């Protein structure tokens, strides 16, 4: 077995201490080496089959196979070049090419400023982290890998606290952020210069000892990971388009910049990751925030390598890092402004620092672990799942330690104090504002109640962020728990929205192999046992709380290390080791090939045109964010000091300049007024527009602000885009006068000589009822079916809003009617169709919708038609220019 590269761990510990243990280890090795290789073969075949099936049946068509071929040819070229050319030289050449491509992407996408600011913030964080570690008595080179992967996250945690302080004092604006961070840079100028100058050593050849030589495949893996990095970078350089980032994290960060930290119902209060995003927004914009997320994943990958190397061997570290960074879900999280990648970085480095303390007993590592643990918790509460085992180990070590009691107490209290220093401010602030330190997670605090129970808080109702947990997972029965690792790996679609099978990688089903290391005894067994306990406790808690793919990622680095270690350690023969490594290479390749499926709703899968400067950000957003035209319109009409009410339009919350709130929250802010005073109070509070996504069932919620009488009296429908209605709010009732119905015979009461409704074109033979018991009003109603219907032609003006409504009922259950308008130009050439499908029940019911006549429209063909194989009665249609009055 290979010796670890870390000098802090005694290499002699890697061998069993007694002949009996060596005999046991030899027997276990002989048995488990074959079993593990067979298991790896089986799981690899299953995973490759899963990947192939996913590529053949994606959620939506796109350039998946193009990327698979690009990845395949690149991998082949890298491997062959490393076989034919001296490894170190060809690795440097490949890395030079990849670096050049990355720089070109940054330049062509016009993000040089964002990249430079990101590098500046990382260097500043590096300096702060190094300064902190030195004050803790850990004074070594900041370029030592095992130190670097701890000090940079430590510096970012401190930067988050600085951001919180600035926001509380209203100094996180762009102007003040630049002044303060430049001043802090000048203060740390000498330290920054030392770090920059020290980086030259990375490019200077140095003598390596026999134990310090990198494993043969390191160069190949590093270059292949460079390909993955470039793909992730392409998304990091593109404006954000994913839901949680646009609905919560970036809007919260923007709120911190524009206001002091306060009550925000749609996001955590003083979330550490969101505070880092706020720094990025105050200095430049969202791309800096996304690049910081990508940097956090890179740091985590280096941390996986350093952790695996320190505890086991360099080969374990290399392959574990490859499995982690190539995981499809990790790639996706690395390129968007979600916080899971940041949480993963903090949790891994806190574990790493803790294990460093256990190996060399330098108290500074324990204190650093406490600070990083606090950062992980402050970034997201699911980090708590990785800490129970560490807490028990810490207590046990302190109890059995031979150190004097004051020294033991000093270490324990330092760890707890570190957690509190970073995590406590945010939770304390949330508690002071809401009475719930975990706002907005009322399920974690009995004090917080729902809006229906009258929770009195300035923020209105706290919204549970895990209320949809019942939609994911396979249950918690004993059989389900046994199946969970396999389902998570091969049926990943059950554990998240639009997750392709295999999205969390293969490492989880290889985790049981770590038991072979545990039973051998010795230092390796103890380390593996502690890490395995962390994984089992984390996974067990996750199984009972919420079986969700993203929430598994923070423990994936440890899972990857434990998955690789036994395959390396127990492969004593060269050929068996080569087989195992080749299979790991296949897994690595399959994970990278699966990554494009994570972007199933983007045909190109990666925004190549944007990062190559062939597409503008505006053009990209118009096709990448469905509701972006809504944001464009609202931004023309509102400013940052105004508010809008949004109904299921959270996906553009960040892109809307005005503050967007939920309708329940808006009514709460208006003190739950009666309908007659609600509008006046909303306008008084700064609300100007109401955005209603008619595609959402939430738009039909029984709320006063969404009722048709309120909309008719106190709003004006100004714009419609992608079925989102944009209403301007008025504080007094609007006098619309009489609205002309553009249909000549809307109630079908006038029949022609053929006994068909006059003014309507009849298709087929729709049934005509001439009885007031069958009609809604008058005597006539019409029943349409799939082949029998009516339509009327009406002149219209393009670009104007038109509304269509009708009364419907059905004799049969589960029938569907259509609100349908076909648009045509002056030559009656078809231009498009606007359709809304509504349910028809046994009683007459009113349905309506509004649309904008498309460009070039001269005629509208208004239909009385059904959906699929339904049979529906129609009566009293209304087609008007503008907004319909409620019926």
PDB file of N, CA and C in Angstrom, residues 379-470:
ATOM      1  N   UNK A 379     -24.268  28.368   6.889  1.00  0.00           N
ATOM      2  CA  UNK A 379     -24.577  28.361   5.457  1.00  0.00           C
ATOM      3  C   UNK A 379     -25.838  27.572   5.160  1.00  0.00           C
ATOM      4  N   UNK A 380     -26.038  26.441   5.863  1.00  0.00           N
ATOM      5  CA  UNK A 380     -27.259  25.655   5.678  1.00  0.00           C
ATOM      6  C   UNK A 380     -27.358  24.636   6.808  1.00  0.00           C
ATOM      7  N   UNK A 381     -28.561  24.476   7.325  1.00  0.00           N
ATOM      8  CA  UNK A 381     -28.724  23.672   8.534  1.00  0.00           C
ATOM      9  C   UNK A 381     -28.501  22.186   8.324  1.00  0.00           C
ATOM     10  N   UNK A 382     -28.575  21.700   7.081  1.00  0.00           N
ATOM     11  CA  UNK A 382     -28.356  20.265   6.894  1.00  0.00           C
ATOM     12  C   UNK A 382     -26.911  19.874   7.194  1.00  0.00           C
ATOM     13  N   UNK A 383     -26.008  20.850   7.322  1.00  0.00           N
ATOM     14  CA  UNK A 383     -24.634  20.541   7.739  1.00  0.00           C
ATOM     15  C   UNK A 383     -24.605  19.929   9.129  1.00  0.00           C
ATOM     16  N   UNK A 384     -25.627  20.186   9.941  1.00  0.00           N
ATOM     17  CA  UNK A 384     -25.695  19.604  11.279  1.00  0.00           C
ATOM     18  C   UNK A 384     -25.668  18.086  11.251  1.00  0.00           C
ATOM     19  N   UNK A 385     -26.153  17.499  10.154  1.00  0.00           N
ATOM     20  CA  UNK A 385     -26.224  16.043  10.071  1.00  0.00           C
ATOM     21  C   UNK A 385     -24.842  15.409  10.056  1.00  0.00           C
ATOM     22  N   UNK A 386     -23.817  16.158   9.686  1.00  0.00           N
ATOM     23  CA  UNK A 386     -22.473  15.605   9.635  1.00  0.00           C
ATOM     24  C   UNK A 386     -21.684  15.784  10.912  1.00  0.00           C
ATOM     25  N   UNK A 387     -22.320  16.320  11.969  1.00  0.00           N
ATOM     26  CA  UNK A 387     -21.555  16.704  13.145  1.00  0.00           C
ATOM     27  C   UNK A 387     -21.735  15.829  14.395  1.00  0.00           C
ATOM     28  N   UNK A 388     -22.812  15.053  14.544  1.00  0.00           N
ATOM     29  CA  UNK A 388     -22.954  14.266  15.781  1.00  0.00           C
ATOM     30  C   UNK A 388     -21.772  13.349  16.065  1.00  0.00           C
ATOM     31  N   UNK A 389     -21.266  12.667  15.067  1.00  0.00           N
ATOM     32  CA  UNK A 389     -20.151  11.745  15.278  1.00  0.00           C
ATOM     33  C   UNK A 389     -18.909  12.510  15.709  1.00  0.00           C
ATOM     34  N   UNK A 390     -18.666  13.648  15.072  1.00  0.00           N
ATOM     35  CA  UNK A 390     -17.504  14.462  15.440  1.00  0.00           C
ATOM     36  C   UNK A 390     -17.616  14.923  16.882  1.00  0.00           C
ATOM     37  N   UNK A 391     -18.823  15.327  17.296  1.00  0.00           N
ATOM     38  CA  UNK A 391     -19.009  15.749  18.677  1.00  0.00           C
ATOM     39  C   UNK A 391     -18.740  14.630  19.663  1.00  0.00           C
ATOM     40  N   UNK A 392     -19.202  13.426  19.354  1.00  0.00           N
ATOM     41  CA  UNK A 392     -18.963  12.289  20.252  1.00  0.00           C
ATOM     42  C   UNK A 392     -17.476  11.937  20.312  1.00  0.00           C
ATOM     43  N   UNK A 393     -16.814  11.968  19.149  1.00  0.00           N
ATOM     44  CA  UNK A 393     -15.375  11.676  19.136  1.00  0.00           C
ATOM     45  C   UNK A 393     -14.612  12.705  19.949  1.00  0.00           C
ATOM     46  N   UNK A 394     -14.997  13.968  19.800  1.00  0.00           N
ATOM     47  CA  UNK A 394     -14.328  15.037  20.544  1.00  0.00           C
ATOM     48  C   UNK A 394     -14.498  14.828  22.046  1.00  0.00           C
ATOM     49  N   UNK A 395     -15.710  14.533  22.483  1.00  0.00           N
ATOM     50  CA  UNK A 395     -15.944  14.315  23.905  1.00  0.00           C
ATOM     51  C   UNK A 395     -15.155  13.113  24.418  1.00  0.00           C
ATOM     52  N   UNK A 396     -15.143  12.035  23.631  1.00  0.00           N
ATOM     53  CA  UNK A 396     -14.419  10.835  24.042  1.00  0.00           C
ATOM     54  C   UNK A 396     -12.920  11.107  24.125  1.00  0.00           C
ATOM     55  N   UNK A 397     -12.381  11.792  23.134  1.00  0.00           N
ATOM     56  CA  UNK A 397     -10.955  12.101  23.144  1.00  0.00           C
ATOM     57  C   UNK A 397     -10.575  12.987  24.324  1.00  0.00           C
ATOM     58  N   UNK A 398     -11.438  13.945  24.633  1.00  0.00           N
ATOM     59  CA  UNK A 398     -11.129  14.845  25.734  1.00  0.00           C
ATOM     60  C   UNK A 398     -11.224  14.135  27.074  1.00  0.00           C
ATOM     61  N   UNK A 399     -12.156  13.165  27.174  1.00  0.00           N
ATOM     62  CA  UNK A 399     -12.307  12.427  28.430  1.00  0.00           C
ATOM     63  C   UNK A 399     -11.101  11.524  28.683  1.00  0.00           C
ATOM     64  N   UNK A 400     -10.663  10.830  27.604  1.00  0.00           N
ATOM     65  CA  UNK A 400      -9.595   9.855  27.783  1.00  0.00           C
ATOM     66  C   UNK A 400      -8.202  10.453  27.588  1.00  0.00           C
ATOM     67  N   UNK A 401      -8.130  11.724  27.259  1.00  0.00           N
ATOM     68  CA  UNK A 401      -6.835  12.353  27.036  1.00  0.00           C
ATOM     69  C   UNK A 401      -6.030  12.414  28.332  1.00  0.00           C
ATOM     70  N   UNK A 402      -4.734  12.302  28.198  1.00  0.00           N
ATOM     71  CA  UNK A 402      -3.831  12.391  29.351  1.00  0.00           C
ATOM     72  C   UNK A 402      -3.400  13.831  29.624  1.00  0.00           C
ATOM     73  N   UNK A 403      -3.865  14.746  28.826  1.00  0.00           N
ATOM     74  CA  UNK A 403      -3.509  16.144  29.051  1.00  0.00           C
ATOM     75  C   UNK A 403      -4.147  16.641  30.343  1.00  0.00           C
ATOM     76  N   UNK A 404      -3.582  17.687  30.930  1.00  0.00           N
ATOM     77  CA  UNK A 404      -4.198  18.282  32.121  1.00  0.00           C
ATOM     78  C   UNK A 404      -5.611  18.762  31.805  1.00  0.00           C
ATOM     79  N   UNK A 405      -6.463  18.738  32.802  1.00  0.00           N
ATOM     80  CA  UNK A 405      -7.861  19.126  32.619  1.00  0.00           C
ATOM     81  C   UNK A 405      -8.021  20.521  32.016  1.00  0.00           C
ATOM     82  N   UNK A 406      -7.236  21.520  32.453  1.00  0.00           N
ATOM     83  CA  UNK A 406      -7.387  22.853  31.848  1.00  0.00           C
ATOM     84  C   UNK A 406      -7.119  22.852  30.340  1.00  0.00           C
ATOM     85  N   UNK A 407      -6.129  22.065  29.903  1.00  0.00           N
ATOM     86  CA  UNK A 407      -5.827  21.998  28.475  1.00  0.00           C
ATOM     87  C   UNK A 407      -6.979  21.365  27.709  1.00  0.00           C
ATOM     88  N   UNK A 408      -7.548  20.277  28.268  1.00  0.00           N
ATOM     89  CA  UNK A 408      -8.675  19.628  27.600  1.00  0.00           C
ATOM     90  C   UNK A 408      -9.875  20.568  27.512  1.00  0.00           C
ATOM     91  N   UNK A 409     -10.140  21.252  28.626  1.00  0.00           N
ATOM     92  CA  UNK A 409     -11.259  22.181  28.640  1.00  0.00           C
ATOM     93  C   UNK A 409     -11.027  23.335  27.678  1.00  0.00           C
ATOM     94  N   UNK A 410      -9.785  23.769  27.563  1.00  0.00           N
ATOM     95  CA  UNK A 410      -9.438  24.857  26.648  1.00  0.00           C
ATOM     96  C   UNK A 410      -9.748  24.460  25.208  1.00  0.00           C
ATOM     97  N   UNK A 411      -9.395  23.233  24.843  1.00  0.00           N
ATOM     98  CA  UNK A 411      -9.664  22.788  23.485  1.00  0.00           C
ATOM     99  C   UNK A 411     -11.147  22.669  23.204  1.00  0.00           C
ATOM    100  N   UNK A 412     -11.890  22.064  24.136  1.00  0.00           N
ATOM    101  CA  UNK A 412     -13.325  21.877  23.935  1.00  0.00           C
ATOM    102  C   UNK A 412     -14.045  23.216  23.845  1.00  0.00           C
ATOM    103  N   UNK A 413     -13.768  24.101  24.801  1.00  0.00           N
ATOM    104  CA  UNK A 413     -14.430  25.399  24.783  1.00  0.00           C
ATOM    105  C   UNK A 413     -14.030  26.216  23.563  1.00  0.00           C
ATOM    106  N   UNK A 414     -12.783  26.070  23.108  1.00  0.00           N
ATOM    107  CA  UNK A 414     -12.373  26.769  21.897  1.00  0.00           C
ATOM    108  C   UNK A 414     -13.143  26.299  20.683  1.00  0.00           C
ATOM    109  N   UNK A 415     -13.401  24.999  20.610  1.00  0.00           N
ATOM    110  CA  UNK A 415     -14.183  24.444  19.502  1.00  0.00           C
ATOM    111  C   UNK A 415     -15.612  24.981  19.536  1.00  0.00           C
ATOM    112  N   UNK A 416     -16.248  24.921  20.704  1.00  0.00           N
ATOM    113  CA  UNK A 416     -17.616  25.411  20.833  1.00  0.00           C
ATOM    114  C   UNK A 416     -17.686  26.910  20.555  1.00  0.00           C
ATOM    115  N   UNK A 417     -16.696  27.650  21.078  1.00  0.00           N
ATOM    116  CA  UNK A 417     -16.672  29.092  20.852  1.00  0.00           C
ATOM    117  C   UNK A 417     -16.517  29.397  19.363  1.00  0.00           C
ATOM    118  N   UNK A 418     -15.692  28.622  18.669  1.00  0.00           N
ATOM    119  CA  UNK A 418     -15.533  28.823  17.226  1.00  0.00           C
ATOM    120  C   UNK A 418     -16.839  28.641  16.494  1.00  0.00           C
ATOM    121  N   UNK A 419     -17.590  27.599  16.864  1.00  0.00           N
ATOM    122  CA  UNK A 419     -18.899  27.391  16.235  1.00  0.00           C
ATOM    123  C   UNK A 419     -19.805  28.586  16.488  1.00  0.00           C
ATOM    124  N   UNK A 420     -19.830  29.023  17.752  1.00  0.00           N
ATOM    125  CA  UNK A 420     -20.712  30.123  18.108  1.00  0.00           C
ATOM    126  C   UNK A 420     -20.345  31.436  17.450  1.00  0.00           C
ATOM    127  N   UNK A 421     -19.059  31.707  17.320  1.00  0.00           N
ATOM    128  CA  UNK A 421     -18.633  32.983  16.736  1.00  0.00           C
ATOM    129  C   UNK A 421     -19.138  33.153  15.312  1.00  0.00           C
ATOM    130  N   UNK A 422     -19.169  32.057  14.550  1.00  0.00           N
ATOM    131  CA  UNK A 422     -19.572  32.155  13.144  1.00  0.00           C
ATOM    132  C   UNK A 422     -21.063  31.914  12.963  1.00  0.00           C
ATOM    133  N   UNK A 423     -21.617  30.939  13.683  1.00  0.00           N
ATOM    134  CA  UNK A 423     -23.011  30.563  13.449  1.00  0.00           C
ATOM    135  C   UNK A 423     -24.001  31.397  14.239  1.00  0.00           C
ATOM    136  N   UNK A 424     -23.630  31.785  15.454  1.00  0.00           N
ATOM    137  CA  UNK A 424     -24.599  32.418  16.347  1.00  0.00           C
ATOM    138  C   UNK A 424     -25.158  33.741  15.839  1.00  0.00           C
ATOM    139  N   UNK A 425     -24.370  34.644  15.215  1.00  0.00           N
ATOM    140  CA  UNK A 425     -24.934  35.946  14.843  1.00  0.00           C
ATOM    141  C   UNK A 425     -26.179  35.849  13.965  1.00  0.00           C
ATOM    142  N   UNK A 426     -26.142  34.992  12.963  1.00  0.00           N
ATOM    143  CA  UNK A 426     -27.299  34.870  12.086  1.00  0.00           C
ATOM    144  C   UNK A 426     -28.517  34.336  12.793  1.00  0.00           C
ATOM    145  N   UNK A 427     -28.343  33.281  13.593  1.00  0.00           N
ATOM    146  CA  UNK A 427     -29.476  32.695  14.298  1.00  0.00           C
ATOM    147  C   UNK A 427     -30.007  33.643  15.370  1.00  0.00           C
ATOM    148  N   UNK A 428     -29.109  34.360  16.021  1.00  0.00           N
ATOM    149  CA  UNK A 428     -29.548  35.333  17.030  1.00  0.00           C
ATOM    150  C   UNK A 428     -30.359  36.453  16.387  1.00  0.00           C
ATOM    151  N   UNK A 429     -29.914  36.895  15.228  1.00  0.00           N
ATOM    152  CA  UNK A 429     -30.641  37.945  14.521  1.00  0.00           C
ATOM    153  C   UNK A 429     -32.024  37.453  14.100  1.00  0.00           C
ATOM    154  N   UNK A 430     -32.092  36.228  13.583  1.00  0.00           N
ATOM    155  CA  UNK A 430     -33.384  35.673  13.188  1.00  0.00           C
ATOM    156  C   UNK A 430     -34.320  35.572  14.388  1.00  0.00           C
ATOM    157  N   UNK A 431     -33.781  35.149  15.522  1.00  0.00           N
ATOM    158  CA  UNK A 431     -34.612  35.014  16.722  1.00  0.00           C
ATOM    159  C   UNK A 431     -35.119  36.374  17.194  1.00  0.00           C
ATOM    160  N   UNK A 432     -34.255  37.372  17.135  1.00  0.00           N
ATOM    161  CA  UNK A 432     -34.654  38.701  17.606  1.00  0.00           C
ATOM    162  C   UNK A 432     -35.737  39.304  16.729  1.00  0.00           C
ATOM    163  N   UNK A 433     -35.767  38.933  15.463  1.00  0.00           N
ATOM    164  CA  UNK A 433     -36.737  39.509  14.534  1.00  0.00           C
ATOM    165  C   UNK A 433     -38.027  38.720  14.445  1.00  0.00           C
ATOM    166  N   UNK A 434     -37.943  37.401  14.635  1.00  0.00           N
ATOM    167  CA  UNK A 434     -39.117  36.552  14.398  1.00  0.00           C
ATOM    168  C   UNK A 434     -39.505  35.677  15.573  1.00  0.00           C
ATOM    169  N   UNK A 435     -38.639  35.530  16.546  1.00  0.00           N
ATOM    170  CA  UNK A 435     -38.900  34.568  17.609  1.00  0.00           C
ATOM    171  C   UNK A 435     -38.577  33.155  17.199  1.00  0.00           C
ATOM    172  N   UNK A 436     -37.995  32.982  16.000  1.00  0.00           N
ATOM    173  CA  UNK A 436     -37.630  31.661  15.484  1.00  0.00           C
ATOM    174  C   UNK A 436     -36.209  31.738  14.950  1.00  0.00           C
ATOM    175  N   UNK A 437     -35.231  31.137  15.617  1.00  0.00           N
ATOM    176  CA  UNK A 437     -33.842  31.246  15.139  1.00  0.00           C
ATOM    177  C   UNK A 437     -33.617  30.583  13.797  1.00  0.00           C
ATOM    178  N   UNK A 438     -34.550  29.741  13.376  1.00  0.00           N
ATOM    179  CA  UNK A 438     -34.381  29.019  12.113  1.00  0.00           C
ATOM    180  C   UNK A 438     -35.269  29.578  11.008  1.00  0.00           C
ATOM    181  N   UNK A 439     -35.797  30.794  11.179  1.00  0.00           N
ATOM    182  CA  UNK A 439     -36.677  31.390  10.175  1.00  0.00           C
ATOM    183  C   UNK A 439     -36.045  31.285   8.783  1.00  0.00           C
ATOM    184  N   UNK A 440     -36.751  30.836   7.744  1.00  0.00           N
ATOM    185  CA  UNK A 440     -38.164  30.515   7.712  1.00  0.00           C
ATOM    186  C   UNK A 440     -38.443  29.010   7.732  1.00  0.00           C
ATOM    187  N   UNK A 441     -37.999  28.306   8.739  1.00  0.00           N
ATOM    188  CA  UNK A 441     -38.247  26.877   8.868  1.00  0.00           C
ATOM    189  C   UNK A 441     -39.070  26.606  10.119  1.00  0.00           C
ATOM    190  N   UNK A 442     -40.374  26.864  10.088  1.00  0.00           N
ATOM    191  CA  UNK A 442     -41.183  26.723  11.289  1.00  0.00           C
ATOM    192  C   UNK A 442     -41.251  25.299  11.801  1.00  0.00           C
ATOM    193  N   UNK A 443     -40.961  24.311  10.942  1.00  0.00           N
ATOM    194  CA  UNK A 443     -41.010  22.931  11.409  1.00  0.00           C
ATOM    195  C   UNK A 443     -39.937  22.645  12.445  1.00  0.00           C
ATOM    196  N   UNK A 444     -38.924  23.517  12.536  1.00  0.00           N
ATOM    197  CA  UNK A 444     -37.855  23.307  13.489  1.00  0.00           C
ATOM    198  C   UNK A 444     -38.070  24.063  14.792  1.00  0.00           C
ATOM    199  N   UNK A 445     -39.153  24.793  14.897  1.00  0.00           N
ATOM    200  CA  UNK A 445     -39.348  25.615  16.084  1.00  0.00           C
ATOM    201  C   UNK A 445     -40.839  25.667  16.422  1.00  0.00           C
ATOM    202  N   UNK A 446     -41.206  25.203  17.623  1.00  0.00           N
ATOM    203  CA  UNK A 446     -42.608  25.165  18.008  1.00  0.00           C
ATOM    204  C   UNK A 446     -43.187  26.556  18.212  1.00  0.00           C
ATOM    205  N   UNK A 447     -42.314  27.543  18.361  1.00  0.00           N
ATOM    206  CA  UNK A 447     -42.790  28.895  18.612  1.00  0.00           C
ATOM    207  C   UNK A 447     -43.504  29.463  17.399  1.00  0.00           C
ATOM    208  N   UNK A 448     -43.016  29.074  16.188  1.00  0.00           N
ATOM    209  CA  UNK A 448     -43.521  29.666  14.961  1.00  0.00           C
ATOM    210  C   UNK A 448     -44.771  28.942  14.509  1.00  0.00           C
ATOM    211  N   UNK A 449     -45.777  29.676  14.139  1.00  0.00           N
ATOM    212  CA  UNK A 449     -47.020  29.106  13.651  1.00  0.00           C
ATOM    213  C   UNK A 449     -47.265  29.591  12.234  1.00  0.00           C
ATOM    214  N   UNK A 450     -48.192  28.948  11.558  1.00  0.00           N
ATOM    215  CA  UNK A 450     -48.521  29.337  10.194  1.00  0.00           C
ATOM    216  C   UNK A 450     -49.372  30.598  10.220  1.00  0.00           C
ATOM    217  N   UNK A 451     -49.570  31.197   9.063  1.00  0.00           N
ATOM    218  CA  UNK A 451     -50.377  32.410   8.942  1.00  0.00           C
ATOM    219  C   UNK A 451     -51.805  32.155   9.403  1.00  0.00           C
ATOM    220  N   UNK A 452     -52.337  30.969   9.095  1.00  0.00           N
ATOM    221  CA  UNK A 452     -53.706  30.653   9.452  1.00  0.00           C
ATOM    222  C   UNK A 452     -53.914  30.651  10.962  1.00  0.00           C
ATOM    223  N   UNK A 453     -52.825  30.410  11.730  1.00  0.00           N
ATOM    224  CA  UNK A 453     -52.923  30.396  13.179  1.00  0.00           C
ATOM    225  C   UNK A 453     -52.515  31.725  13.789  1.00  0.00           C
ATOM    226  N   UNK A 454     -52.258  32.694  12.907  1.00  0.00           N
ATOM    227  CA  UNK A 454     -52.044  34.039  13.393  1.00  0.00           C
ATOM    228  C   UNK A 454     -50.665  34.349  13.916  1.00  0.00           C
ATOM    229  N   UNK A 455     -49.635  33.787  13.301  1.00  0.00           N
ATOM    230  CA  UNK A 455     -48.267  34.119  13.733  1.00  0.00           C
ATOM    231  C   UNK A 455     -48.026  35.599  13.496  1.00  0.00           C
ATOM    232  N   UNK A 456     -47.765  36.318  14.565  1.00  0.00           N
ATOM    233  CA  UNK A 456     -47.591  37.756  14.489  1.00  0.00           C
ATOM    234  C   UNK A 456     -46.118  38.100  14.365  1.00  0.00           C
ATOM    235  N   UNK A 457     -45.688  38.380  13.167  1.00  0.00           N
ATOM    236  CA  UNK A 457     -44.302  38.764  12.925  1.00  0.00           C
ATOM    237  C   UNK A 457     -44.289  39.858  11.876  1.00  0.00           C
ATOM    238  N   UNK A 458     -43.388  40.811  11.975  1.00  0.00           N
ATOM    239  CA  UNK A 458     -43.300  41.852  10.942  1.00  0.00           C
ATOM    240  C   UNK A 458     -43.093  41.287   9.554  1.00  0.00           C
ATOM    241  N   UNK A 459     -42.592  40.067   9.429  1.00  0.00           N
ATOM    242  CA  UNK A 459     -42.364  39.481   8.115  1.00  0.00           C
ATOM    243  C   UNK A 459     -43.552  38.725   7.590  1.00  0.00           C
ATOM    244  N   UNK A 460     -44.602  38.587   8.407  1.00  0.00           N
ATOM    245  CA  UNK A 460     -45.702  37.755   7.976  1.00  0.00           C
ATOM    246  C   UNK A 460     -45.368  36.292   8.209  1.00  0.00           C
ATOM    247  N   UNK A 461     -45.995  35.408   7.453  1.00  0.00           N
ATOM    248  CA  UNK A 461     -45.831  33.973   7.721  1.00  0.00           C
ATOM    249  C   UNK A 461     -44.459  33.473   7.339  1.00  0.00           C
ATOM    250  N   UNK A 462     -43.884  32.633   8.190  1.00  0.00           N
ATOM    251  CA  UNK A 462     -42.652  31.939   7.836  1.00  0.00           C
ATOM    252  C   UNK A 462     -43.009  30.785   6.927  1.00  0.00           C
ATOM    253  N   UNK A 463     -42.269  30.614   5.860  1.00  0.00           N
ATOM    254  CA  UNK A 463     -42.572  29.615   4.843  1.00  0.00           C
ATOM    255  C   UNK A 463     -41.659  28.423   5.028  1.00  0.00           C
ATOM    256  N   UNK A 464     -42.228  27.242   5.196  1.00  0.00           N
ATOM    257  CA  UNK A 464     -41.417  26.047   5.366  1.00  0.00           C
ATOM    258  C   UNK A 464     -40.740  25.691   4.057  1.00  0.00           C
ATOM    259  N   UNK A 465     -39.407  25.602   4.099  1.00  0.00           N
ATOM    260  CA  UNK A 465     -38.659  25.300   2.891  1.00  0.00           C
ATOM    261  C   UNK A 465     -38.584  23.810   2.603  1.00  0.00           C
ATOM    262  N   UNK A 466     -39.122  22.972   3.500  1.00  0.00           N
ATOM    263  CA  UNK A 466     -39.100  21.537   3.246  1.00  0.00           C
ATOM    264  C   UNK A 466     -40.523  20.984   3.234  1.00  0.00           C
ATOM    265  N   UNK A 467     -41.493  21.830   2.892  1.00  0.00           N
ATOM    266  CA  UNK A 467     -42.884  21.410   2.894  1.00  0.00           C
ATOM    267  C   UNK A 467     -43.187  20.395   1.806  1.00  0.00           C
ATOM    268  N   UNK A 468     -42.326  20.274   0.793  1.00  0.00           N
ATOM    269  CA  UNK A 468     -42.572  19.326  -0.295  1.00  0.00           C
ATOM    270  C   UNK A 468     -41.780  18.045  -0.133  1.00  0.00           C
ATOM    271  N   UNK A 469     -41.344  17.763   1.093  1.00  0.00           N
ATOM    272  CA  UNK A 469     -40.501  16.590   1.305  1.00  0.00           C
ATOM    273  C   UNK A 469     -41.225  15.299   0.965  1.00  0.00           C
ATOM    274  N   UNK A 470     -42.570  15.307   1.065  1.00  0.00           N
ATOM    275  CA  UNK A 470     -43.323  14.088   0.783  1.00  0.00           C
ATOM    276  C   UNK A 470     -43.275  13.691  -0.694  1.00  0.00           C
TER     277      UNK A 470
END
